[in-house]
CSV table of C-alpha atoms in Angstrom, one decimal:
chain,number,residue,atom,x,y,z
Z,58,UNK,CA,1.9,-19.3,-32.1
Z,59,UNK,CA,1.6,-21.2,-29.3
Z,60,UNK,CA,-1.4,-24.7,-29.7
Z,61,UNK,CA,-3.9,-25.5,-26.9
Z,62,UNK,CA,-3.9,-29.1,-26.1
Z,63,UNK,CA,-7.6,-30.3,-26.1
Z,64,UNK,CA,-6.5,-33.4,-24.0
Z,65,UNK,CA,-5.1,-31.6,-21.0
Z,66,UNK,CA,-7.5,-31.0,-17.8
Z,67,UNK,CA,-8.0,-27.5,-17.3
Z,68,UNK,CA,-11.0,-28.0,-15.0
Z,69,UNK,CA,-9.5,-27.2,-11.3
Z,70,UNK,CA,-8.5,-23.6,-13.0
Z,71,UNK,CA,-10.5,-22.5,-15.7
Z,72,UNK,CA,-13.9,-21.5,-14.5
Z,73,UNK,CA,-17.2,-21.9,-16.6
Z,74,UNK,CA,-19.0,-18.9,-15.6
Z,75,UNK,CA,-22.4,-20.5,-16.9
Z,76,UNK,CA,-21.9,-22.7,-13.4
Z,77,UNK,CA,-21.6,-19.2,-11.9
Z,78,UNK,CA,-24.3,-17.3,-13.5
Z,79,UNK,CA,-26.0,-14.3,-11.9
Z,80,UNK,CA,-24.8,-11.2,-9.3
Z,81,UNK,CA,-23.8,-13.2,-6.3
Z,82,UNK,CA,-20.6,-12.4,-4.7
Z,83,UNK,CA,-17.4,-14.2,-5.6
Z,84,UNK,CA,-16.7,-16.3,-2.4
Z,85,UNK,CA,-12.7,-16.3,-2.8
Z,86,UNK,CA,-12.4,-18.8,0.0
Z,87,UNK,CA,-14.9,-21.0,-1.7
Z,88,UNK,CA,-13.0,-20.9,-5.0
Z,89,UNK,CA,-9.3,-21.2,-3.5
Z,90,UNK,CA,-10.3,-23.5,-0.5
Z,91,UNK,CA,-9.1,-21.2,2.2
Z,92,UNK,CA,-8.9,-17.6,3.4
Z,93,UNK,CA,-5.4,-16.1,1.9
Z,94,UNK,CA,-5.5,-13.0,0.2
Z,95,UNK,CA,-6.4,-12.7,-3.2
Z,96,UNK,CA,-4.8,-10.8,-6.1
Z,97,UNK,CA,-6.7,-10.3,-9.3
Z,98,UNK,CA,-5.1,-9.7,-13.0
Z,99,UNK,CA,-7.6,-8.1,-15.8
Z,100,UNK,CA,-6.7,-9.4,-19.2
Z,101,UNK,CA,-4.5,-12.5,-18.5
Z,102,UNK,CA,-3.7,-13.0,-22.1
Z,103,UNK,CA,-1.5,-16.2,-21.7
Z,104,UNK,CA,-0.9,-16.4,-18.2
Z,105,UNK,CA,2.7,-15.9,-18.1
Z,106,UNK,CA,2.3,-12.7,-15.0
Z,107,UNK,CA,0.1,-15.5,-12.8
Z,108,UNK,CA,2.3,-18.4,-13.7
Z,109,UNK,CA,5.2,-16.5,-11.9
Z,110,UNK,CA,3.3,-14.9,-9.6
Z,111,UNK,CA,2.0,-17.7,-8.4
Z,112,UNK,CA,5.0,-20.0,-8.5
Z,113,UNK,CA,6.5,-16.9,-6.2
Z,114,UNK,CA,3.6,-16.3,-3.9
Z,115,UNK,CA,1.9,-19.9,-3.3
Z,116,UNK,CA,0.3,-18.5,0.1
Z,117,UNK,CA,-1.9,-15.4,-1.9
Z,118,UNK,CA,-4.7,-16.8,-4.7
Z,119,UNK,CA,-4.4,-15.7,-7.8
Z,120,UNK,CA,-7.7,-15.0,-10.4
Z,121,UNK,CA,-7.2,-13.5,-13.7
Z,122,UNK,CA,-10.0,-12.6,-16.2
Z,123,UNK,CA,-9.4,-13.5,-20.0
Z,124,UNK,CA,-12.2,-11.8,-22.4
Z,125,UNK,CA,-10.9,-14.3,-25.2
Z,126,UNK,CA,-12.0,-18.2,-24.4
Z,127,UNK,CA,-8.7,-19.3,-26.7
Z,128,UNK,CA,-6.1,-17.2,-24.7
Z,129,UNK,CA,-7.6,-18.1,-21.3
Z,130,UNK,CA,-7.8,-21.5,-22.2
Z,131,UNK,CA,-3.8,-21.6,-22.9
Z,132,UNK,CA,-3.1,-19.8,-20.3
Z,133,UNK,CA,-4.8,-22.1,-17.8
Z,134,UNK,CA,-3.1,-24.9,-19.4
Z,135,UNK,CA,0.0,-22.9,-18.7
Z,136,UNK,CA,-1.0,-22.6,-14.9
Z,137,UNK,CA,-1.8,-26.5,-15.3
Z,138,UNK,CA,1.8,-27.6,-16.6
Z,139,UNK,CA,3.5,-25.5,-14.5
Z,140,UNK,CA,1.3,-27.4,-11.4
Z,141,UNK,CA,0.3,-24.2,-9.7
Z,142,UNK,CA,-3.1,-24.9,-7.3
Z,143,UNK,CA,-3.5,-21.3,-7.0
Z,144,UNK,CA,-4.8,-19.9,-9.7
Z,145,UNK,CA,-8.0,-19.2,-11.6
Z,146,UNK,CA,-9.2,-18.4,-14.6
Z,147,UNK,CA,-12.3,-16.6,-15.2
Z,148,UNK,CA,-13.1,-16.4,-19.4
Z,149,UNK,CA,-15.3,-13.7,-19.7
Z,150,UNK,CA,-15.4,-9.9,-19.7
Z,151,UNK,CA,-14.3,-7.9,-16.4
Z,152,UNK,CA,-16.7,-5.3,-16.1
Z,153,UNK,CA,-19.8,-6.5,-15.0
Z,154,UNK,CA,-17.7,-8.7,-12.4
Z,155,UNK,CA,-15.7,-6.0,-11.2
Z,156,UNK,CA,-18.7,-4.1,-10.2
Z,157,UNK,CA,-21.5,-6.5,-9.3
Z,158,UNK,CA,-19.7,-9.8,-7.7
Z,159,UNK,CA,-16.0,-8.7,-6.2
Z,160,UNK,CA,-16.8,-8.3,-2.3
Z,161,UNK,CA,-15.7,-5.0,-0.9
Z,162,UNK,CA,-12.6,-4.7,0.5
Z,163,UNK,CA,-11.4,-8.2,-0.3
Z,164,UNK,CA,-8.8,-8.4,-3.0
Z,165,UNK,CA,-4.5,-7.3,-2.2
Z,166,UNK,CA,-3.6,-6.2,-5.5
Z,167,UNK,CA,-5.1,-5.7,-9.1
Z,168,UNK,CA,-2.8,-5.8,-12.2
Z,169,UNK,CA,-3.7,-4.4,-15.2
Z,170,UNK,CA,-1.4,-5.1,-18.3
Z,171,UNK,CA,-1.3,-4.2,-21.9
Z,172,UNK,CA,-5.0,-3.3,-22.0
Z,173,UNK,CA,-6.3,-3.2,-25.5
Z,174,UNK,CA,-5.8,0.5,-26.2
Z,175,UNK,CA,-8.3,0.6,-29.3
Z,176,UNK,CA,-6.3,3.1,-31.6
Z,177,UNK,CA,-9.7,4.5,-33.5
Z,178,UNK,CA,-11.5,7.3,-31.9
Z,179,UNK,CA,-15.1,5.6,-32.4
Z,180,UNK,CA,-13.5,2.5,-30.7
Z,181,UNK,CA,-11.9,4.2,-27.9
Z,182,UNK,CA,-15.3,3.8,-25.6
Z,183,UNK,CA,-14.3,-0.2,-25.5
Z,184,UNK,CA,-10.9,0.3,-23.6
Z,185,UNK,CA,-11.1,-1.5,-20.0
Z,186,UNK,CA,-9.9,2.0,-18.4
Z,187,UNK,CA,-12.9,4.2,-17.7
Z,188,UNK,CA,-14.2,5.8,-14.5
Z,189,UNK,CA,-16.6,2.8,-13.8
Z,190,UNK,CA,-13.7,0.4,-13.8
Z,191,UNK,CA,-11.3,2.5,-11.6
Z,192,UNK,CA,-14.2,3.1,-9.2
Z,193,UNK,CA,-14.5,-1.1,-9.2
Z,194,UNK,CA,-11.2,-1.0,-8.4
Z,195,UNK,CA,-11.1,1.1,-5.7
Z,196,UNK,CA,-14.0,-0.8,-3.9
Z,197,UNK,CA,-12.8,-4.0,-4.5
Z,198,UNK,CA,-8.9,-3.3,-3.2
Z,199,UNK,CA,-8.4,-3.4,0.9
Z,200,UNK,CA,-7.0,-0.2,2.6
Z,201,UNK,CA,-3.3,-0.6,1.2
Z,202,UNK,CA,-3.8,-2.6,-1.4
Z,203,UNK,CA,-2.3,-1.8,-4.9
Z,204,UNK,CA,-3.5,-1.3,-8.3
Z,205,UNK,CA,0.0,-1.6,-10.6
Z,206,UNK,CA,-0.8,-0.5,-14.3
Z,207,UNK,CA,1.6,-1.0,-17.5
Z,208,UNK,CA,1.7,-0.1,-21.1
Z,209,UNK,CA,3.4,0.6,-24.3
Z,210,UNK,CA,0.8,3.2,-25.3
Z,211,UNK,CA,2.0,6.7,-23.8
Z,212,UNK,CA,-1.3,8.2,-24.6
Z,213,UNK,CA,-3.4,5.2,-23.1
Z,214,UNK,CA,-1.1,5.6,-20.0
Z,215,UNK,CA,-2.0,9.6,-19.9
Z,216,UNK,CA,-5.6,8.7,-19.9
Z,217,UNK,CA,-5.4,6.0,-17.4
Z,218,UNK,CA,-3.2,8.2,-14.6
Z,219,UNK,CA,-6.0,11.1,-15.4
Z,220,UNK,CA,-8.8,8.3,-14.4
Z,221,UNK,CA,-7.1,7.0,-11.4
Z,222,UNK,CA,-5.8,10.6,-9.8
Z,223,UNK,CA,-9.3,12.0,-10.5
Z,224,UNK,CA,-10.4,9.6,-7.6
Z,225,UNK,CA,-8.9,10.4,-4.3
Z,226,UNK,CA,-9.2,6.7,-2.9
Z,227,UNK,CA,-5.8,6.6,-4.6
Z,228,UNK,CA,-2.4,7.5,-4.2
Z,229,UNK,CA,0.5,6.9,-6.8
Z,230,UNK,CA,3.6,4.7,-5.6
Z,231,UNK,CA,6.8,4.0,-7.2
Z,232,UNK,CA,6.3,0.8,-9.3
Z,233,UNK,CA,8.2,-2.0,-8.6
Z,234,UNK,CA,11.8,-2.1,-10.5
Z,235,UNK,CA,12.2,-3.8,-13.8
Z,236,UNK,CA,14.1,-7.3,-12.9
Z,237,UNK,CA,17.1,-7.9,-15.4
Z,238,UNK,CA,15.3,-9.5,-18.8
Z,239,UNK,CA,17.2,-13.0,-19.3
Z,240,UNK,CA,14.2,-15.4,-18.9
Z,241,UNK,CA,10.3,-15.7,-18.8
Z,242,UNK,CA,10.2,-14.4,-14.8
Z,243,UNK,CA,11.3,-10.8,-15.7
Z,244,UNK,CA,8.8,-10.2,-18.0
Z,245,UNK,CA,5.5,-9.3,-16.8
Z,246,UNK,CA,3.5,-10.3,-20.0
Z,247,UNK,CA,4.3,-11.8,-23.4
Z,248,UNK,CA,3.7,-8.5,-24.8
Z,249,UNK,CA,6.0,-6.8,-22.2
Z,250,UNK,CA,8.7,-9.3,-23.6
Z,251,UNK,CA,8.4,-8.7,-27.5
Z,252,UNK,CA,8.2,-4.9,-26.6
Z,253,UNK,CA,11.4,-5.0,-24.6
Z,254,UNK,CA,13.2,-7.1,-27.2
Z,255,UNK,CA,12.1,-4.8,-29.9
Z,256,UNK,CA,13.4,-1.6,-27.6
Z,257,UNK,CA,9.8,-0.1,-27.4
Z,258,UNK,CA,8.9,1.6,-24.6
Z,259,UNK,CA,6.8,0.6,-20.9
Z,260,UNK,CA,5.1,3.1,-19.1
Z,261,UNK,CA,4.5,1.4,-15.4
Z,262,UNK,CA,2.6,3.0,-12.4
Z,263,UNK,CA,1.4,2.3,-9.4
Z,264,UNK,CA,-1.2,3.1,-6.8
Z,265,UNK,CA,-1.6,2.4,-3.2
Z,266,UNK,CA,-5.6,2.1,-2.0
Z,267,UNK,CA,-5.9,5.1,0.7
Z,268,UNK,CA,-8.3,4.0,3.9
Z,269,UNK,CA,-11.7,5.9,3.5
């Protein structure tokens, strides 16, 4: 199990929401200190998709959004070690953000990996994926943007293509290919990379955002 460090800085990247309370809009240029594009992750876990993705793509801004405070802390100590400027970290839940304070129109992508799939049937109302989330989605993504979805859950993954085709904003693309798994950069997610050791399966989509 990896162990925070209480002595490292995570300040530049690991927002406090309470010092961004209310509804107001995320200002992205405010938060990155410019105008590039910005591509949002729900449920970082430990940061290891934005660490590469932004050590790939230092010109685009990266913001995740970590429901646990002790994963979202390690994985902006993560972004912090690896000396990435690019990213942050928002420790809290995605919902409400995703459909009160992301400005139309103004992310590139959204990734979406490993969602919790709550196995019980009275929990299975908690799951990220619902209709409110995918219609977030669709407002906040620019005309050609892309929503890219994975899981090891084949019934979580039947549910979310249902949710996302039933909204016509959205068409599905090929994903992108699988790189060769020898080290951390060709592994979307730690859970991606103790699925793929184990031999478990992925099921991977995407979608392109359709001009209205």
């Amino acid at each position: 199990m990896t162990r925070s460090r209480s002595d490292l800085d995570v300040s530049s990247t690991l927002l406090d929401p309470a010092e961004h309370a209310g509804d107001d809009p995320m200002d992205w240029s405010a938060l990155f200190g410019d105008d590039r594009p910005v591509v949002l992750e729900i449920g970082s876990g430990k940061g290891l998709f934005l660490a590469n993705a932004a050590a790939a793509r230092p010109d685009q801004g990266f913001f995740g959004i970590e429901i646990s405070k002790k994963y979202a802390r390690l994985a902006a100590e993560r972004i912090v070690k690896a000396g990435l400027a690019n990213v942050r970290l928002w420790p809290a839940d995605a919902g409400r953000l995703m459909s009160h304070r992301v400005i139309p129109a103004s992310l590139r992508e959204v990734h979406v990996y490993f969602p919790d799939p709550w196995w019980k049937k009275r929990h299975k109302k908690r799951r990220v994926f619902n209709e409110t989330l995918v219609a977030s989605i669709a407002r906040g993504l620019a005309p050609g943007g892309e929503l890219h979805v994975a899981t090891d859950v084949e019934e979580y993954f039947g549910v979310i293509r249902e949710l996302v085709a039933a909204d016509p904003r959205f068409v599905e693309i090929e994903p992108p290919p699988l790189g060769d798994p020898e080290h951390d950069q060709d592994y979307l997610t730690n859970f991606e990379r103790k699925y793929r050791i184990e031999g478990r399966a992925v099921y991977r989509t995407s979608y392109r955002r359709q001009p209205d």
